[in-house]
Amino acid sequence: MLETRSIVRRFGRTLALDRVDFRARPGEIHALIGENGAGKSTLVNILAGRLRADAGEVLLDGARLPAGSAARHPRRARIAAVYQSPMLFERMTWEENLALGGYRAGASPRELDAVAVRARTAAAQAGFALPPPRAIVADCSVAARVRLEIVRALSFDPRVLMLDEPTSLLAPAELEIFLAALRRLRAAGRIVVIVTHKLAEALAVADRITVMRRGRVVAELPAAHASAAELARMMIGALPEELRMPPPAGAETPAAAPALTLERATLARDGRRLLDEISLAVRPGEIVGVAGVDGNGQAELVELLAGIVRLDAGRVTPVPDAAHGAVAVIPQNRDRDGLVLEMTLWENLLLAAPVRARFIRRGLIRGRAAQSFCASLLDRFGIRAAAGPAASAAALSGGNRQRFAVARALAAAPRVIVAHDLCRGLDLAAAARVHRRIRDFAAAGGAVLLISTDLDELLECCGRLFVIARGRLIETAAADRDPARLGLLMAGAGA
Amino acid sequence: MLEAFAASTVAMATPILLAALGELLVERAGVINIGIEGAMLTGAFAAIAAAHAGGGALAAVAAAVAAAVAINALFALVVVNLAANQVVAGTAIDLLALGVTGVLYQRIFGATGRAFTVAPMPPIALGPLARIPLIGPALFDQSALVYLAFALVPAIAWTLGRGRFGLRLRAAGERPEAADALGLGVYRLRWIALLIAGALSGLGGAYLSLAYANTFVEGITAGRGYVALAVVIVGRWNAWGVAAAALMFGAAMALQFVLQVSAGALPYQLFLALPYLLTVVVLAFVGGQAAAPAALGEPYVRG
């Protein structure tokens, strides 16, 4: 049994874990659920030995684990983890990645072949396949990478396997294979801990569920006795009335002239069509969704609309130009493409050309006016920044950064908002608030293109829904509005 | 004359190659060590100081290695354990070495300008091989350090490409946090790489003062450490490439002698500048980023 006793951990003045008692038993899949910031990842990191607890202890089968031992001696500690952000060496072959794990081998062809044989056996037991020999990890699909990480974790022959939000990157079809693999690991007598904020998943796969809220364990219960509504209530307290979603805005097309039009937009690189004759029109007042597994052209579509790349054929109206400001883009990777982390919030705000234009007089920035505008924006969007507008973007939590990116897009008063993974890193309540803002924007006559891997989000928010697969865009019919059917389309079956 | 040019190319390439092979290991582990120039300079000085104190060639080389390893240990402490900016720390090491060797040189040898010279390291001719026309003297009639430098090329190529230690070193240079999560010990790996690199820069420095110049002058390395940095980039972070690039720069340096003799009309400073011009030109055309270790130069703090 894996057990923690009264674990306490602080980050500065925040109490991330408050006397946490957690128990997971052998032959059990244990889901650890909670909102962002509830302390799930902190707990996993302490169990995995990457963080030290300020107080409390971790026991495995009754024996106390010295702090940090799981990370220093993963084989001896027998706790292995698969982390939220993939921990693979992208430019190495997958065999080399596994050789660096529990197989402890060098990189000679003979050793790598031996690693591959052992890995394929382990993968077959878990029920999945591995990439072709000597494939570079960077060329592998997201699902293949998750599999590689699991096989590498298993190479340590762990008693405990922890998976921190492993499914956030998987398509529905891949998810099934993955959950089946977890069940097989359970059958082999291992302790499987899965961290997630997706209730359906926890209910589908777990035997027991521990719910965390604000650094505390609020409940531990058998999955068979739990309902999604009850779990949601435990995770977030109560969902405020104003955040409950009105039903989606139907599939009928408003009559106004489109605010954004793509006509046979094509983008090729190295002879491959990343965007293949994409045609799409988004009208004022409409939220149009684009579903798809990452890497099917979404990034290129966003770059195109942000004016970063140019079309090889076709047409976009209005011509994408960030300086013009008709289209505001909320990028998927806000830390890389959205914000300059070293700069203050008000400076980041002024990076949006339409906002900047309001605060420049004779070539000089009116700093004080910009700062007070930024302060009012922080206030309106509930963004918590200790130093206010003068705080550096890096000082914000992930959720607050995302809210800031949304706030800035809205502040630019565009006609169109293009959002890629709008609610990445947001918990349920925060996501609901962001959705609310976007809906209000649409209700006031704005056009929204929502590109996401989260089908629930798309089904909830969007009128018309498209699927992007291998650079092609397919419009879905009303009959397709269901995750399983969309999953098939995303895999390219309907194209 | 071609024979002399070939021999001179190899001789000029050797100290650069030694230093660059060390830097290669360090960079594959994710650290960029600009202090390499200082480590070479320290090695060159320590070798001459040991010879002056009455030590033989072996003692002089050992002193060079010890001094340069000590310098790199200081660098490792600052950039690995204290996670300081690597470029700033490396530059500080260079300036420190330049100052300290200059001062000590004047204390030991006086400021009179009367140079202390040592007997050159004797070349070791490898029997009939040394008599092969053109390449014989270049490849098989050189000092022990030359043989060592070129023998290290396949050894390091094997380690980095196929060995377990090399694989771990690469892991530390690609994603240190992931390497640590696997229990590989990034700090330890980077320390080992830096200590080996210290020894190799010390050897390179010793070669300069003992086998090439037979004396020490302030700033004797004359930017060879920086050239070694360029050689690692031009060599695409691969031991064979590094050897080829080191020979190319060696040839550029050897060329200055040939050209000074044959093209009397041009100012000799032009030829002296040739290797450095070559560095700038080649670096401008070699797009290095694709092959560089992903975490190169980023301070890494264990969580």
JSON list of N, CA, C and O in Angstrom, two decimals, chain A residues 143-162:
[
{"chain": "A", "resi": 143, "resn": "ALA", "atom": "N", "xyz": [0.22, 10.17, -29.00]},
{"chain": "A", "resi": 143, "resn": "ALA", "atom": "CA", "xyz": [-0.19, 8.94, -28.32]},
{"chain": "A", "resi": 143, "resn": "ALA", "atom": "C", "xyz": [1.00, 8.00, -28.16]},
{"chain": "A", "resi": 143, "resn": "ALA", "atom": "O", "xyz": [1.17, 7.38, -27.10]},
{"chain": "A", "resi": 144, "resn": "ALA", "atom": "N", "xyz": [1.84, 7.91, -29.20]},
{"chain": "A", "resi": 144, "resn": "ALA", "atom": "CA", "xyz": [3.01, 7.03, -29.11]},
{"chain": "A", "resi": 144, "resn": "ALA", "atom": "C", "xyz": [3.94, 7.49, -28.00]},
{"chain": "A", "resi": 144, "resn": "ALA", "atom": "O", "xyz": [4.56, 6.70, -27.32]},
{"chain": "A", "resi": 145, "resn": "ARG", "atom": "N", "xyz": [4.01, 8.82, -27.82]},
{"chain": "A", "resi": 145, "resn": "ARG", "atom": "CA", "xyz": [4.90, 9.33, -26.77]},
{"chain": "A", "resi": 145, "resn": "ARG", "atom": "C", "xyz": [4.39, 8.99, -25.39]},
{"chain": "A", "resi": 145, "resn": "ARG", "atom": "O", "xyz": [5.16, 8.64, -24.51]},
{"chain": "A", "resi": 146, "resn": "VAL", "atom": "N", "xyz": [3.08, 9.11, -25.21]},
{"chain": "A", "resi": 146, "resn": "VAL", "atom": "CA", "xyz": [2.53, 8.74, -23.91]},
{"chain": "A", "resi": 146, "resn": "VAL", "atom": "C", "xyz": [2.84, 7.26, -23.64]},
{"chain": "A", "resi": 146, "resn": "VAL", "atom": "O", "xyz": [3.24, 6.88, -22.55]},
{"chain": "A", "resi": 147, "resn": "ARG", "atom": "N", "xyz": [2.67, 6.43, -24.66]},
{"chain": "A", "resi": 147, "resn": "ARG", "atom": "CA", "xyz": [2.98, 5.00, -24.51]},
{"chain": "A", "resi": 147, "resn": "ARG", "atom": "C", "xyz": [4.44, 4.80, -24.14]},
{"chain": "A", "resi": 147, "resn": "ARG", "atom": "O", "xyz": [4.77, 4.00, -23.26]},
{"chain": "A", "resi": 148, "resn": "LEU", "atom": "N", "xyz": [5.33, 5.54, -24.83]},
{"chain": "A", "resi": 148, "resn": "LEU", "atom": "CA", "xyz": [6.76, 5.39, -24.54]},
{"chain": "A", "resi": 148, "resn": "LEU", "atom": "C", "xyz": [7.05, 5.75, -23.09]},
{"chain": "A", "resi": 148, "resn": "LEU", "atom": "O", "xyz": [7.84, 5.09, -22.41]},
{"chain": "A", "resi": 149, "resn": "GLU", "atom": "N", "xyz": [6.41, 6.79, -22.63]},
{"chain": "A", "resi": 149, "resn": "GLU", "atom": "CA", "xyz": [6.66, 7.20, -21.25]},
{"chain": "A", "resi": 149, "resn": "GLU", "atom": "C", "xyz": [6.19, 6.14, -20.28]},
{"chain": "A", "resi": 149, "resn": "GLU", "atom": "O", "xyz": [6.82, 5.90, -19.25]},
{"chain": "A", "resi": 150, "resn": "ILE", "atom": "N", "xyz": [5.07, 5.51, -20.60]},
{"chain": "A", "resi": 150, "resn": "ILE", "atom": "CA", "xyz": [4.56, 4.49, -19.69]},
{"chain": "A", "resi": 150, "resn": "ILE", "atom": "C", "xyz": [5.51, 3.29, -19.71]},
{"chain": "A", "resi": 150, "resn": "ILE", "atom": "O", "xyz": [5.87, 2.75, -18.66]},
{"chain": "A", "resi": 151, "resn": "VAL", "atom": "N", "xyz": [5.96, 2.90, -20.90]},
{"chain": "A", "resi": 151, "resn": "VAL", "atom": "CA", "xyz": [6.88, 1.76, -20.97]},
{"chain": "A", "resi": 151, "resn": "VAL", "atom": "C", "xyz": [8.18, 2.10, -20.24]},
{"chain": "A", "resi": 151, "resn": "VAL", "atom": "O", "xyz": [8.74, 1.26, -19.54]},
{"chain": "A", "resi": 152, "resn": "ARG", "atom": "N", "xyz": [8.63, 3.33, -20.37]},
{"chain": "A", "resi": 152, "resn": "ARG", "atom": "CA", "xyz": [9.86, 3.70, -19.66]},
{"chain": "A", "resi": 152, "resn": "ARG", "atom": "C", "xyz": [9.65, 3.66, -18.16]},
{"chain": "A", "resi": 152, "resn": "ARG", "atom": "O", "xyz": [10.50, 3.20, -17.41]},
{"chain": "A", "resi": 153, "resn": "ALA", "atom": "N", "xyz": [8.48, 4.13, -17.72]},
{"chain": "A", "resi": 153, "resn": "ALA", "atom": "CA", "xyz": [8.19, 4.06, -16.29]},
{"chain": "A", "resi": 153, "resn": "ALA", "atom": "C", "xyz": [8.14, 2.60, -15.83]},
{"chain": "A", "resi": 153, "resn": "ALA", "atom": "O", "xyz": [8.66, 2.25, -14.77]},
{"chain": "A", "resi": 154, "resn": "LEU", "atom": "N", "xyz": [7.55, 1.75, -16.67]},
{"chain": "A", "resi": 154, "resn": "LEU", "atom": "CA", "xyz": [7.46, 0.34, -16.30]},
{"chain": "A", "resi": 154, "resn": "LEU", "atom": "C", "xyz": [8.82, -0.34, -16.30]},
{"chain": "A", "resi": 154, "resn": "LEU", "atom": "O", "xyz": [9.01, -1.36, -15.63]},
{"chain": "A", "resi": 155, "resn": "SER", "atom": "N", "xyz": [9.78, 0.22, -17.04]},
{"chain": "A", "resi": 155, "resn": "SER", "atom": "CA", "xyz": [11.11, -0.40, -17.10]},
{"chain": "A", "resi": 155, "resn": "SER", "atom": "C", "xyz": [11.78, -0.40, -15.73]},
{"chain": "A", "resi": 155, "resn": "SER", "atom": "O", "xyz": [12.71, -1.15, -15.49]},
{"chain": "A", "resi": 156, "resn": "PHE", "atom": "N", "xyz": [11.30, 0.43, -14.82]},
{"chain": "A", "resi": 156, "resn": "PHE", "atom": "CA", "xyz": [11.84, 0.42, -13.46]},
{"chain": "A", "resi": 156, "resn": "PHE", "atom": "C", "xyz": [11.17, -0.66, -12.62]},
{"chain": "A", "resi": 156, "resn": "PHE", "atom": "O", "xyz": [11.47, -0.78, -11.44]},
{"chain": "A", "resi": 157, "resn": "ASP", "atom": "N", "xyz": [10.25, -1.41, -13.22]},
{"chain": "A", "resi": 157, "resn": "ASP", "atom": "CA", "xyz": [9.46, -2.41, -12.52]},
{"chain": "A", "resi": 157, "resn": "ASP", "atom": "C", "xyz": [8.87, -1.83, -11.24]},
{"chain": "A", "resi": 157, "resn": "ASP", "atom": "O", "xyz": [9.14, -2.31, -10.13]},
{"chain": "A", "resi": 158, "resn": "PRO", "atom": "N", "xyz": [8.08, -0.77, -11.38]},
{"chain": "A", "resi": 158, "resn": "PRO", "atom": "CA", "xyz": [7.62, -0.07, -10.18]},
{"chain": "A", "resi": 158, "resn": "PRO", "atom": "C", "xyz": [6.47, -0.80, -9.50]},
{"chain": "A", "resi": 158, "resn": "PRO", "atom": "O", "xyz": [5.70, -1.51, -10.14]},
{"chain": "A", "resi": 159, "resn": "ARG", "atom": "N", "xyz": [6.39, -0.61, -8.20]},
{"chain": "A", "resi": 159, "resn": "ARG", "atom": "CA", "xyz": [5.23, -1.07, -7.46]},
{"chain": "A", "resi": 159, "resn": "ARG", "atom": "C", "xyz": [4.10, -0.07, -7.67]},
{"chain": "A", "resi": 159, "resn": "ARG", "atom": "O", "xyz": [2.94, -0.42, -7.75]},
{"chain": "A", "resi": 160, "resn": "VAL", "atom": "N", "xyz": [4.49, 1.21, -7.75]},
{"chain": "A", "resi": 160, "resn": "VAL", "atom": "CA", "xyz": [3.51, 2.27, -7.93]},
{"chain": "A", "resi": 160, "resn": "VAL", "atom": "C", "xyz": [3.76, 2.98, -9.26]},
{"chain": "A", "resi": 160, "resn": "VAL", "atom": "O", "xyz": [4.88, 3.39, -9.54]},
{"chain": "A", "resi": 161, "resn": "LEU", "atom": "N", "xyz": [2.72, 3.09, -10.06]},
{"chain": "A", "resi": 161, "resn": "LEU", "atom": "CA", "xyz": [2.84, 3.87, -11.29]},
{"chain": "A", "resi": 161, "resn": "LEU", "atom": "C", "xyz": [1.88, 5.05, -11.18]},
{"chain": "A", "resi": 161, "resn": "LEU", "atom": "O", "xyz": [0.68, 4.87, -10.99]},
{"chain": "A", "resi": 162, "resn": "MET", "atom": "N", "xyz": [2.44, 6.26, -11.26]},
{"chain": "A", "resi": 162, "resn": "MET", "atom": "CA", "xyz": [1.60, 7.46, -11.16]},
{"chain": "A", "resi": 162, "resn": "MET", "atom": "C", "xyz": [1.55, 8.13, -12.51]},
{"chain": "A", "resi": 162, "resn": "MET", "atom": "O", "xyz": [2.57, 8.29, -13.17]}
]
